[in-house]
Structure formats: structure tokens, C-alpha cells
CSV table of C-alpha atoms in Angstrom, one decimal:
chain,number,residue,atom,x,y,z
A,955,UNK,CA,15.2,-113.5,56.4
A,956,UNK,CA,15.5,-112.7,60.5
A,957,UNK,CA,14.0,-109.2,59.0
A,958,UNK,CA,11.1,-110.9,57.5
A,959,UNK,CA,10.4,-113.4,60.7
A,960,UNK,CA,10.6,-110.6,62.8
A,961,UNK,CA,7.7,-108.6,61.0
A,962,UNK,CA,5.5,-111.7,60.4
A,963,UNK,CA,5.8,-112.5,64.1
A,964,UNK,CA,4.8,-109.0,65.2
A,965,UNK,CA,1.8,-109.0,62.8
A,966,UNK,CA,0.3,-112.4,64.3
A,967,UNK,CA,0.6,-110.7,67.2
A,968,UNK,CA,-1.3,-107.7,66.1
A,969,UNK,CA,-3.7,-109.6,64.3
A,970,UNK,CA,-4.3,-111.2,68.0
A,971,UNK,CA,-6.1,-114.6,66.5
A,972,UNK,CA,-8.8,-115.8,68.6
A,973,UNK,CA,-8.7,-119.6,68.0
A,974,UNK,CA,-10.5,-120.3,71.3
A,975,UNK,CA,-14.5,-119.3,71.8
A,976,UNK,CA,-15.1,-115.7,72.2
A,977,UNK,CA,-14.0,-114.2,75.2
A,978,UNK,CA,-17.3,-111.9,75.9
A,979,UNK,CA,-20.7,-112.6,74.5
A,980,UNK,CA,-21.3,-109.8,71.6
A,981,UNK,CA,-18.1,-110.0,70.4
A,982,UNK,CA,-20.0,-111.4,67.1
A,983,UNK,CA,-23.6,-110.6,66.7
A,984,UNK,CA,-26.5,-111.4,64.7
A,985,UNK,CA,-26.4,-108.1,62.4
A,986,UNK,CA,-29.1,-108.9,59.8
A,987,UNK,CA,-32.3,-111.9,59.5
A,988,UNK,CA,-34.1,-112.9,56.4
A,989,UNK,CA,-36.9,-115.5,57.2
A,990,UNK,CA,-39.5,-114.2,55.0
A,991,UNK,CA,-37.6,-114.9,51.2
A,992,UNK,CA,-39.2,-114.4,48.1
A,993,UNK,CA,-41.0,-117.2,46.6
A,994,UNK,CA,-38.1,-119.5,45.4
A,995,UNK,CA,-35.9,-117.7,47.8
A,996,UNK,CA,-33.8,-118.8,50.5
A,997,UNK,CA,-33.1,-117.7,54.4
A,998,UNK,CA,-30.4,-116.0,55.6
A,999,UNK,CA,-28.6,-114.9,58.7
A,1000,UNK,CA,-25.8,-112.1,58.5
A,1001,UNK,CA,-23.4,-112.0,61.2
A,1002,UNK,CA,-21.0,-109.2,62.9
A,1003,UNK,CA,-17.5,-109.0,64.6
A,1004,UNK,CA,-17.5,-106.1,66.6
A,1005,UNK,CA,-14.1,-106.8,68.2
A,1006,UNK,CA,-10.3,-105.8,66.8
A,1007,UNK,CA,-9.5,-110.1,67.1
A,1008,UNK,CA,-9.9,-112.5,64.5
A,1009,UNK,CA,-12.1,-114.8,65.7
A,1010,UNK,CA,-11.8,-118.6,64.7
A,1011,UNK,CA,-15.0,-119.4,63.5
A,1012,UNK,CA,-14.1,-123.8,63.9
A,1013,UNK,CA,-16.9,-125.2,66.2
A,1014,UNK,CA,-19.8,-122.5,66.1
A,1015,UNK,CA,-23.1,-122.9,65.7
A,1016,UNK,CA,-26.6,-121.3,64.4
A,1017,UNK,CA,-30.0,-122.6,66.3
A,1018,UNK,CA,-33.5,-121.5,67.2
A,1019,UNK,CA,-35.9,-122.1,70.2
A,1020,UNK,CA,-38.2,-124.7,70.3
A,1021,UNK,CA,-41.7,-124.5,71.2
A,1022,UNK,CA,-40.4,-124.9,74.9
A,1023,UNK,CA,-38.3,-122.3,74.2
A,1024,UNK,CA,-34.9,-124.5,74.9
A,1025,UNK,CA,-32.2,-124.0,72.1
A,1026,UNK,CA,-32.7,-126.8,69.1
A,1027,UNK,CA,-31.9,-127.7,65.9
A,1028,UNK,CA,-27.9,-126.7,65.9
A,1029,UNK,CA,-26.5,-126.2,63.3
A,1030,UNK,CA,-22.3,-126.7,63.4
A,1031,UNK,CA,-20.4,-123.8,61.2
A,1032,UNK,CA,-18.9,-125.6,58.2
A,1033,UNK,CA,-15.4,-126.6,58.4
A,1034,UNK,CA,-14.7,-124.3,55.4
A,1035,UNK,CA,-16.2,-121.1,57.5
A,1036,UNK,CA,-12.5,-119.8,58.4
A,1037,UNK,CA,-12.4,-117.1,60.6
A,1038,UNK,CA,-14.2,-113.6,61.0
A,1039,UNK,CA,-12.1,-110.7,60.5
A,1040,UNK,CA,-12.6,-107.2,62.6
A,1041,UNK,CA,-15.2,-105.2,61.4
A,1042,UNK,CA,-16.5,-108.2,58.9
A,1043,UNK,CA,-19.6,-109.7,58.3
A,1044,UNK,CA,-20.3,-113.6,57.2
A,1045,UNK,CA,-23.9,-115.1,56.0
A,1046,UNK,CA,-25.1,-117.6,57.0
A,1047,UNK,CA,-27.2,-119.5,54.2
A,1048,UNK,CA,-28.3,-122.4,52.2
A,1049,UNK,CA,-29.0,-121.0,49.1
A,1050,UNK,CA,-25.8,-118.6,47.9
A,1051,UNK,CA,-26.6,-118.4,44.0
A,1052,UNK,CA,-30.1,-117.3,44.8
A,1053,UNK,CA,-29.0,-114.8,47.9
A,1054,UNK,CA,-26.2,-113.4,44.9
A,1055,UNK,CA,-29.7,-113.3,42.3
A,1056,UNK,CA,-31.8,-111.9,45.0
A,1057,UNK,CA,-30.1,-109.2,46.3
A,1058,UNK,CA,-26.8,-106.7,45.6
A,1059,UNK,CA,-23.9,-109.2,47.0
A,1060,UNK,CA,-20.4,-107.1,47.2
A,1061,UNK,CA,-18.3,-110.2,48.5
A,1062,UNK,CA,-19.2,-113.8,47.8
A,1063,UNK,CA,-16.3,-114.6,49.9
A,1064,UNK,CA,-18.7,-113.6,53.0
A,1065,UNK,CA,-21.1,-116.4,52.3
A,1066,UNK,CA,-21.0,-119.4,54.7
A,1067,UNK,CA,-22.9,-122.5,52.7
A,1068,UNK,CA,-24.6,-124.3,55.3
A,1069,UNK,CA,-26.7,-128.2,53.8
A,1070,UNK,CA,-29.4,-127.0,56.1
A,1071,UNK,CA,-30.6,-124.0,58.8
A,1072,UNK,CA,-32.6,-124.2,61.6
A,1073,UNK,CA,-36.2,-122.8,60.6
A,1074,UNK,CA,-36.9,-119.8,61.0
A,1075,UNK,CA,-40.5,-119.3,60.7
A,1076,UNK,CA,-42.0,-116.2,59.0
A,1077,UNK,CA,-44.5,-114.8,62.0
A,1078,UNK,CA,-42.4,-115.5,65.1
A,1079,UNK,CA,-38.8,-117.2,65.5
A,1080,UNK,CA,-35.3,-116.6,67.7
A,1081,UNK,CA,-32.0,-117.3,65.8
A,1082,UNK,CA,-29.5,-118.4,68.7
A,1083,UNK,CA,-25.6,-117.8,68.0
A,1084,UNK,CA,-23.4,-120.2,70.0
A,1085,UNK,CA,-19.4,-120.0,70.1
A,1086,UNK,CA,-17.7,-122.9,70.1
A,1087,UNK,CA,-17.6,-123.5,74.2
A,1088,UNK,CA,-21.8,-123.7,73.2
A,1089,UNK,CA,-22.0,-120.6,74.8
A,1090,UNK,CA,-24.7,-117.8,73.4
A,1091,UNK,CA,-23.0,-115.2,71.8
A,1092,UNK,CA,-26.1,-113.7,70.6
A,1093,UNK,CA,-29.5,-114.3,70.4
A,1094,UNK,CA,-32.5,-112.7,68.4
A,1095,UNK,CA,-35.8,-113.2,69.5
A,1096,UNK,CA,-37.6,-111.5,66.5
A,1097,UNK,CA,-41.5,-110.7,65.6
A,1098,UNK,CA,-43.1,-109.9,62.0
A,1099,UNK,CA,-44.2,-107.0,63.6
A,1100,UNK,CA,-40.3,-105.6,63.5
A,1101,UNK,CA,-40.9,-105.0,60.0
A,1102,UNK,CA,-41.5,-101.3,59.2
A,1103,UNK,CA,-45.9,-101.2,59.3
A,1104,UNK,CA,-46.1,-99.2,56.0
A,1105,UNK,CA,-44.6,-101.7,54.0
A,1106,UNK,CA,-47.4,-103.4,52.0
A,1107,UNK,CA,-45.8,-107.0,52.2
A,1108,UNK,CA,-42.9,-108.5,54.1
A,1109,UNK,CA,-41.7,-111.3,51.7
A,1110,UNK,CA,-38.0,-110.6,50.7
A,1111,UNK,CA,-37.1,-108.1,53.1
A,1112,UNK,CA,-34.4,-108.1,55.7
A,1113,UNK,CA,-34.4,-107.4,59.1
A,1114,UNK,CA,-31.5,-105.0,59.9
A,1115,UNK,CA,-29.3,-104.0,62.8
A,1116,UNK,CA,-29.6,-100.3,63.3
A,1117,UNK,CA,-26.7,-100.2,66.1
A,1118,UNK,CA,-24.0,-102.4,67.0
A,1119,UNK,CA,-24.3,-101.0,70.6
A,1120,UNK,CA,-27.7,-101.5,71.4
A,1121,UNK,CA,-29.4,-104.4,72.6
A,1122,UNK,CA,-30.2,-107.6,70.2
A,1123,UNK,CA,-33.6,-107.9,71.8
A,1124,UNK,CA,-34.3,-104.3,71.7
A,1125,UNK,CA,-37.1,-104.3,69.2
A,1126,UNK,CA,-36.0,-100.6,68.2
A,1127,UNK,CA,-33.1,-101.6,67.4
A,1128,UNK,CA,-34.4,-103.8,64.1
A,1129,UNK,CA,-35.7,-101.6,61.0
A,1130,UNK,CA,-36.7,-103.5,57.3
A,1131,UNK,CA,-33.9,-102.5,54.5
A,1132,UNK,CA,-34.3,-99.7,52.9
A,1133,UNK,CA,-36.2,-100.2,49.2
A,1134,UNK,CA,-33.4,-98.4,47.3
A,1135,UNK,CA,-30.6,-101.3,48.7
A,1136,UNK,CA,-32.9,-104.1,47.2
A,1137,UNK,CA,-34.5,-104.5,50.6
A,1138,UNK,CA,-31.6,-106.5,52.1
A,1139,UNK,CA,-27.9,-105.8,52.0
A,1140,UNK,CA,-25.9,-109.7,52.6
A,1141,UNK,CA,-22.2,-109.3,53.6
A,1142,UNK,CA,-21.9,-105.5,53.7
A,1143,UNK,CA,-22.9,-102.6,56.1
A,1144,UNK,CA,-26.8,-102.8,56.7
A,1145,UNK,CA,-28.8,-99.5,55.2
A,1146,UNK,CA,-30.8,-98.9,58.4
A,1147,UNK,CA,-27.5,-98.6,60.5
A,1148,UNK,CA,-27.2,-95.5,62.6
A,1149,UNK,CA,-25.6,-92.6,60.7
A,1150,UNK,CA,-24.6,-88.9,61.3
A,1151,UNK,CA,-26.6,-87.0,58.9
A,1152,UNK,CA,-28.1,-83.4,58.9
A,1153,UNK,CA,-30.3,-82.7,62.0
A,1154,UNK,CA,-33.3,-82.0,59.6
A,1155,UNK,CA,-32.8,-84.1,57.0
A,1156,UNK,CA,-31.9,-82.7,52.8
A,1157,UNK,CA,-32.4,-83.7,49.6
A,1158,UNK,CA,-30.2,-82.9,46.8
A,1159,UNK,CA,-30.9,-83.3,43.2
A,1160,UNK,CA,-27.6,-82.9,40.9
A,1161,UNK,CA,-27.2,-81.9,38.3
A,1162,UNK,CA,-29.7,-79.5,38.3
A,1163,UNK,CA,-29.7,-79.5,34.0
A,1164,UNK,CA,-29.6,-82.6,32.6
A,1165,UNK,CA,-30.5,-83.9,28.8
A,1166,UNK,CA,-31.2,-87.9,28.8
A,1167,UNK,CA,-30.2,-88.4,25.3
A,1168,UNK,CA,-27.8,-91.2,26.2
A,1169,UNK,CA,-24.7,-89.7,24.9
A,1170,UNK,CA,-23.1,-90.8,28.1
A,1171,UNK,CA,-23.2,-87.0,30.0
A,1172,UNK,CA,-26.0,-85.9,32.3
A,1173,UNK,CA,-28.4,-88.1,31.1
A,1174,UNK,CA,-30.3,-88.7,34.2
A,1175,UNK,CA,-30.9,-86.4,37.6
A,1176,UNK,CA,-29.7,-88.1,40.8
A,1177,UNK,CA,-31.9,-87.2,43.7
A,1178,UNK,CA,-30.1,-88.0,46.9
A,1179,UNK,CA,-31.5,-87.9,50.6
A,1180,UNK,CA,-29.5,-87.5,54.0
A,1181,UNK,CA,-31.5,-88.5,57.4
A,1182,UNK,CA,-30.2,-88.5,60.5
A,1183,UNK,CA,-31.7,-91.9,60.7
A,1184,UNK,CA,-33.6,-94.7,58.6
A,1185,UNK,CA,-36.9,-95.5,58.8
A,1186,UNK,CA,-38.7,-93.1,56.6
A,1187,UNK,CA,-41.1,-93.6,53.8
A,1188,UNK,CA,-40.0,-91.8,50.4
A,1189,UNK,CA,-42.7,-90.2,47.7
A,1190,UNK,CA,-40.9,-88.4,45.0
A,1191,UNK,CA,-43.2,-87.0,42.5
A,1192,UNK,CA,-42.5,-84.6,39.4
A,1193,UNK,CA,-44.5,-81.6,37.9
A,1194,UNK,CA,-44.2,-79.7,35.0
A,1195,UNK,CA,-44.1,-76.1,35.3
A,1196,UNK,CA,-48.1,-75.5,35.7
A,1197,UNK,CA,-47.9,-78.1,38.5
A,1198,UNK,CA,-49.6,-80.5,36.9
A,1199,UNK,CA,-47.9,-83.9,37.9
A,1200,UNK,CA,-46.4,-86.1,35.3
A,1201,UNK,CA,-44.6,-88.7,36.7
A,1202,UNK,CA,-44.6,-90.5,40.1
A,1203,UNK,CA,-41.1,-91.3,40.6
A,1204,UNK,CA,-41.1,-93.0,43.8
A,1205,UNK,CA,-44.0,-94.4,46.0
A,1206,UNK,CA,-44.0,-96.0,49.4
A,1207,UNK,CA,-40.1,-96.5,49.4
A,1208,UNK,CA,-38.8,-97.3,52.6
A,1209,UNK,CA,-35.5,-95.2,52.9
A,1210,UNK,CA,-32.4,-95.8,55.0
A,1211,UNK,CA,-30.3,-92.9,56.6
A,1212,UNK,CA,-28.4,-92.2,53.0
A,1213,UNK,CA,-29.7,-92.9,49.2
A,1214,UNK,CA,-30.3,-91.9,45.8
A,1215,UNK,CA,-33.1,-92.3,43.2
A,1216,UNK,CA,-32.7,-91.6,39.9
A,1217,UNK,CA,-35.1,-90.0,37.3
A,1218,UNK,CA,-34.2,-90.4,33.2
A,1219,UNK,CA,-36.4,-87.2,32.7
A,1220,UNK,CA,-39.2,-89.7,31.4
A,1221,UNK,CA,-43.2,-89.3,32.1
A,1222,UNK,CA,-45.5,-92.5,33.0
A,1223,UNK,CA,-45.1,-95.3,30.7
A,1224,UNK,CA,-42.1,-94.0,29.9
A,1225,UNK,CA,-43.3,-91.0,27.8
A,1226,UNK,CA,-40.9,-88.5,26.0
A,1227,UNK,CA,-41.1,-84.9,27.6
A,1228,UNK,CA,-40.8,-81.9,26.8
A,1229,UNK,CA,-37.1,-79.9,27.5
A,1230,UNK,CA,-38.0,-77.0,30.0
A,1231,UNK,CA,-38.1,-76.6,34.0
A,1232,UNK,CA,-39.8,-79.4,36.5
A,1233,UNK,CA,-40.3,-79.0,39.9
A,1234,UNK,CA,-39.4,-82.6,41.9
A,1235,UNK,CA,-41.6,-83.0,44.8
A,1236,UNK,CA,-40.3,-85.3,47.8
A,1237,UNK,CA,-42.2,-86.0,50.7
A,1238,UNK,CA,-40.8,-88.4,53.7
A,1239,UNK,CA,-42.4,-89.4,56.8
A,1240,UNK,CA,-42.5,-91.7,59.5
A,1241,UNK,CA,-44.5,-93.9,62.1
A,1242,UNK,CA,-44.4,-91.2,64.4
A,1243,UNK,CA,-45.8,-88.3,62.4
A,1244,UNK,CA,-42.5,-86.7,61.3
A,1245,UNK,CA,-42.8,-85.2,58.1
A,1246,UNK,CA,-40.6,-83.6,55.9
A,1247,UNK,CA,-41.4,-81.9,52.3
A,1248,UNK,CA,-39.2,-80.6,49.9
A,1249,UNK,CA,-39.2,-79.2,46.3
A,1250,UNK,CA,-37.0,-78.2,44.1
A,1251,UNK,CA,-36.3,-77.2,40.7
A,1252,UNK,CA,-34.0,-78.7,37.9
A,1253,UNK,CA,-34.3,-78.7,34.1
A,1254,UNK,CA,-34.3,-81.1,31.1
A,1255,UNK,CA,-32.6,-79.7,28.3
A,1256,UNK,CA,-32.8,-81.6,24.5
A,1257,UNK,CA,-30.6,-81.1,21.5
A,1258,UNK,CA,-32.3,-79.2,19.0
């Protein structure tokens, strides 16, 4: 029993619970801002602890900026928020069930069910974080015009972080989700964050035979991209051997630094092909004239 005392005591002490209000401002920050839902949708806000404490969230509170810019309409954390473990993210929301039908949700246990948000409104708004001491932890002043300027409409897409590091108010340091995470990513590691990747960027395709007969082995091609950042726009298209294009896979999609697509070696309107080779054509590029191209060369094989 003294054996067990003694190791529970040293873990609280490793754990290094912060009951009181955080120590530093951006010890928690605003990581991720939905105000522009889907019709039928709800709001949401996604926070961050960047710190190795557990931070008692008891006492905190989510606001905005008036139209005199003071902070208003405070919200108090629920008493049922708990704490925020290092490295976690909690979402703040009114709406759970439709956040969970909305988007890919990895960990209900992240959600934070508030009765009612401050507004957030979809053209202009600032989402104010406030520790328990009402001190600012963070604060978001954000503009519709963060969203990516290729994307043909804004409804149901995310704002996300890029880096931890950077500034909140740093407009560069927002980006819209990435199409292939469902355009928002609630509770988990945002799509646009910063990543390593290849200093020119690559596309993979694997396997480079497959037969979609739905026997449960090969039966689509995965095509997978590495950036070394988010914030290109994908067009994946496929032609048959006499380059005559058959089937636009992917149009428009806004990528984040990693993803995948997948093709199930159908034409439009899902039309049966032919087994033989294909030639997959991806083109990315950015606000800033970047471009990439790439093609490449996999085959569809059918059972006889």
C-alpha cells in the first residue's frame, strides 16, 4: 500500500494540475472557428493546450467583442467541462449530435455542451478566451476573407490554426480545412497545421494494379499527396491510354499538407471501364502562382 501511495503521489506531481487560471496567456488557444455552419448546422469553437499541465478548466469563459469592441456576451465553461489535458483539444458548442453528423468526430469526450455561445457572425467576429482570473488567454479577431479565395462558398467550413507558435491574429496563420477532412476536423489535430513534408511536394498512387471487383483486395487505387504545407487546390483527372479524359476525379479540392483520394477505377456517372493502363493527372496550385503537375501511370485489371 506505502508502494502504491508513493507512486500515485509522484504522478500528481508529474501531472502538475493547474487548478488556478493559467499562468501565461497562450497556454490554451483558440485552435479552430466555425461560424459559418451549414444550413441546420451549429457553431463551434475548438480549443488547444499547448502546455505539459493540466489545466482546470472550472471558471472559464468564451465571448466576443461588441460593436464597441469591449468583451460581451460571456459565456461561463460548464461545470461538467473538467480539465484540459497536454496536448488536447476541447469544443466548444451548442449543438454536439449535429457537430458528430456534420463532420468526422474521433472523440465525443472532447465536446464541451454549452445552452448558448456568444454570436459569431459569418462576415466579421472576434471569439475572446478568458481564464478563470477573466484574464484573455486568447483572442481571435477573424475576417471571412481568412477563408481560402478559391473556395466557391464558405458555409460549413472551418477556420484552422496552421501553427501553435504563431500569432492568433496573424491572418496567415488561419487556412479553411482541407476538402478531403470534411472541411473541419472537431477535437483532433487540424488538416492545415504546419507539417514536414517533401520540399516539392509528391503524389503517390498505390497500388499501381488494382481490379475493383469488390472481392475485398485492391479494389480501388489510393492516390496520396505530401506538401510541405496546406493550402493548395487539388484537380485529379484520369485518361485512358489515347489521352482522352474519362473521369474527373477531383475538382477544386482544397488540400491540407497530407491526404488521400481514392478512385474505384469507375468513368463519369459511374460507368464500367475497360481493364488496361490509365494515366492519373493531378494538378495543385495555390494563391500565389505555385504550381505543381504530376502524372502517372497505374492499371485496372478485370477477371476474365
Amino acid at each position: 500500500m506505502k508502494l502504491l501511495l508513493f507512486y500515485l503521489t509522484g504522478l500528481l506531481a508529474s501531472l502538475q494540475i493547474c487548478a488556478q487560471p493559467a499562468t501565461l496567456p497562450g497556454a490554451v488557444v483558440i485552435n479552430e472557428i466555425l461560424f459559418n455552419p451549414k444550413s441546420g448546422g451549429s457553431d463551434y469553437i475548438e480549443i488547444y493546450n499547448r502546455t505539459d499541465s493540466i489545466i482546470n478548466l472550472k471558471g472559464w469563459q468564451i465571448a466576443n467583442r461588441n460593436a464597441a469592441g469591449a468583451v460581451g456576451s460571456i459565456k461561463i465553461f460548464p461545470s461538467l467541462a473538467g480539465v484540459i489535458m497536454p496536448g488536447a483539444y476541447r469544443v466548444l458548442t451548442e449543438e454536439p449530435v449535429i457537430i458528430r453528423q456534420h463532420y468526422q468526430v474521433r472523440d465525443t469526450a472532447t465536446f464541451i455542451p454549452f445552452s448558448t455561445l456568444p454570436s459569431y457572425p459569418d462576415a466579421r467576429g472576434a471569439v475572446v478566451l478568458l481564464d478563470s482570473g477573466n484574464t484573455i488567454a486568447d483572442e481571435v479577431s477573424y475576417l471571412e476573407t481568412w477563408h481560402f479565395a478559391l473556395l466557391n462558398n464558405n458555409e460549413g467550413v472551418a477556420l484552422e490554426r496552421i501553427g501553435f507558435n504563431q500569432p492568433s491574429q496573424d491572418a496567415g496563420n488561419w487556412h479553411s480545412a482541407a476538402a478531403d477532412a470534411g472541411y473541419g476536423t472537431p477535437g483532433y489535430r487540424n488538416s492545415q497545421q504546419g507539417s514536414a513534408g517533401t520540399p516539392t511536394g509528391s503524389i503517390t498512387i498505390e497500388p499501381k494494379l488494382f481490379s475493383p471487383d469488390n472481392d475485398g483486395y485492391n479494389d480501388y487505387a489510393i492516390i496520396s499527396y505530401n506538401f510541405p504545407e496546406g493550402g493548395y487546390v487539388c484537380n485529379i483527372t484520369v485518361f485512358n491510354i489515347l489521352g482522352i479524359p474519362i473521369k474527373l476525379l477531383v475538382r477544386s479540392a482544397v488540400c491540407g499538407p497530407t491526404g488521400f483520394f481514392k478512385w474505384d477505377g469507375s468513368g463519369e456517372q459511374g460507368k464500367s471501364l475497360p481493364a488496361g493502363a490509365y494515366i492519373v493527372f493531378t494538378e495543385v496550385f495555390d494563391l500565389h502562382g505555385k504550381t505543381k503537375r504530376f502524372k502517372q501511370v497505374l492499371v485496372l485489371a478485370r477477371k476474365h
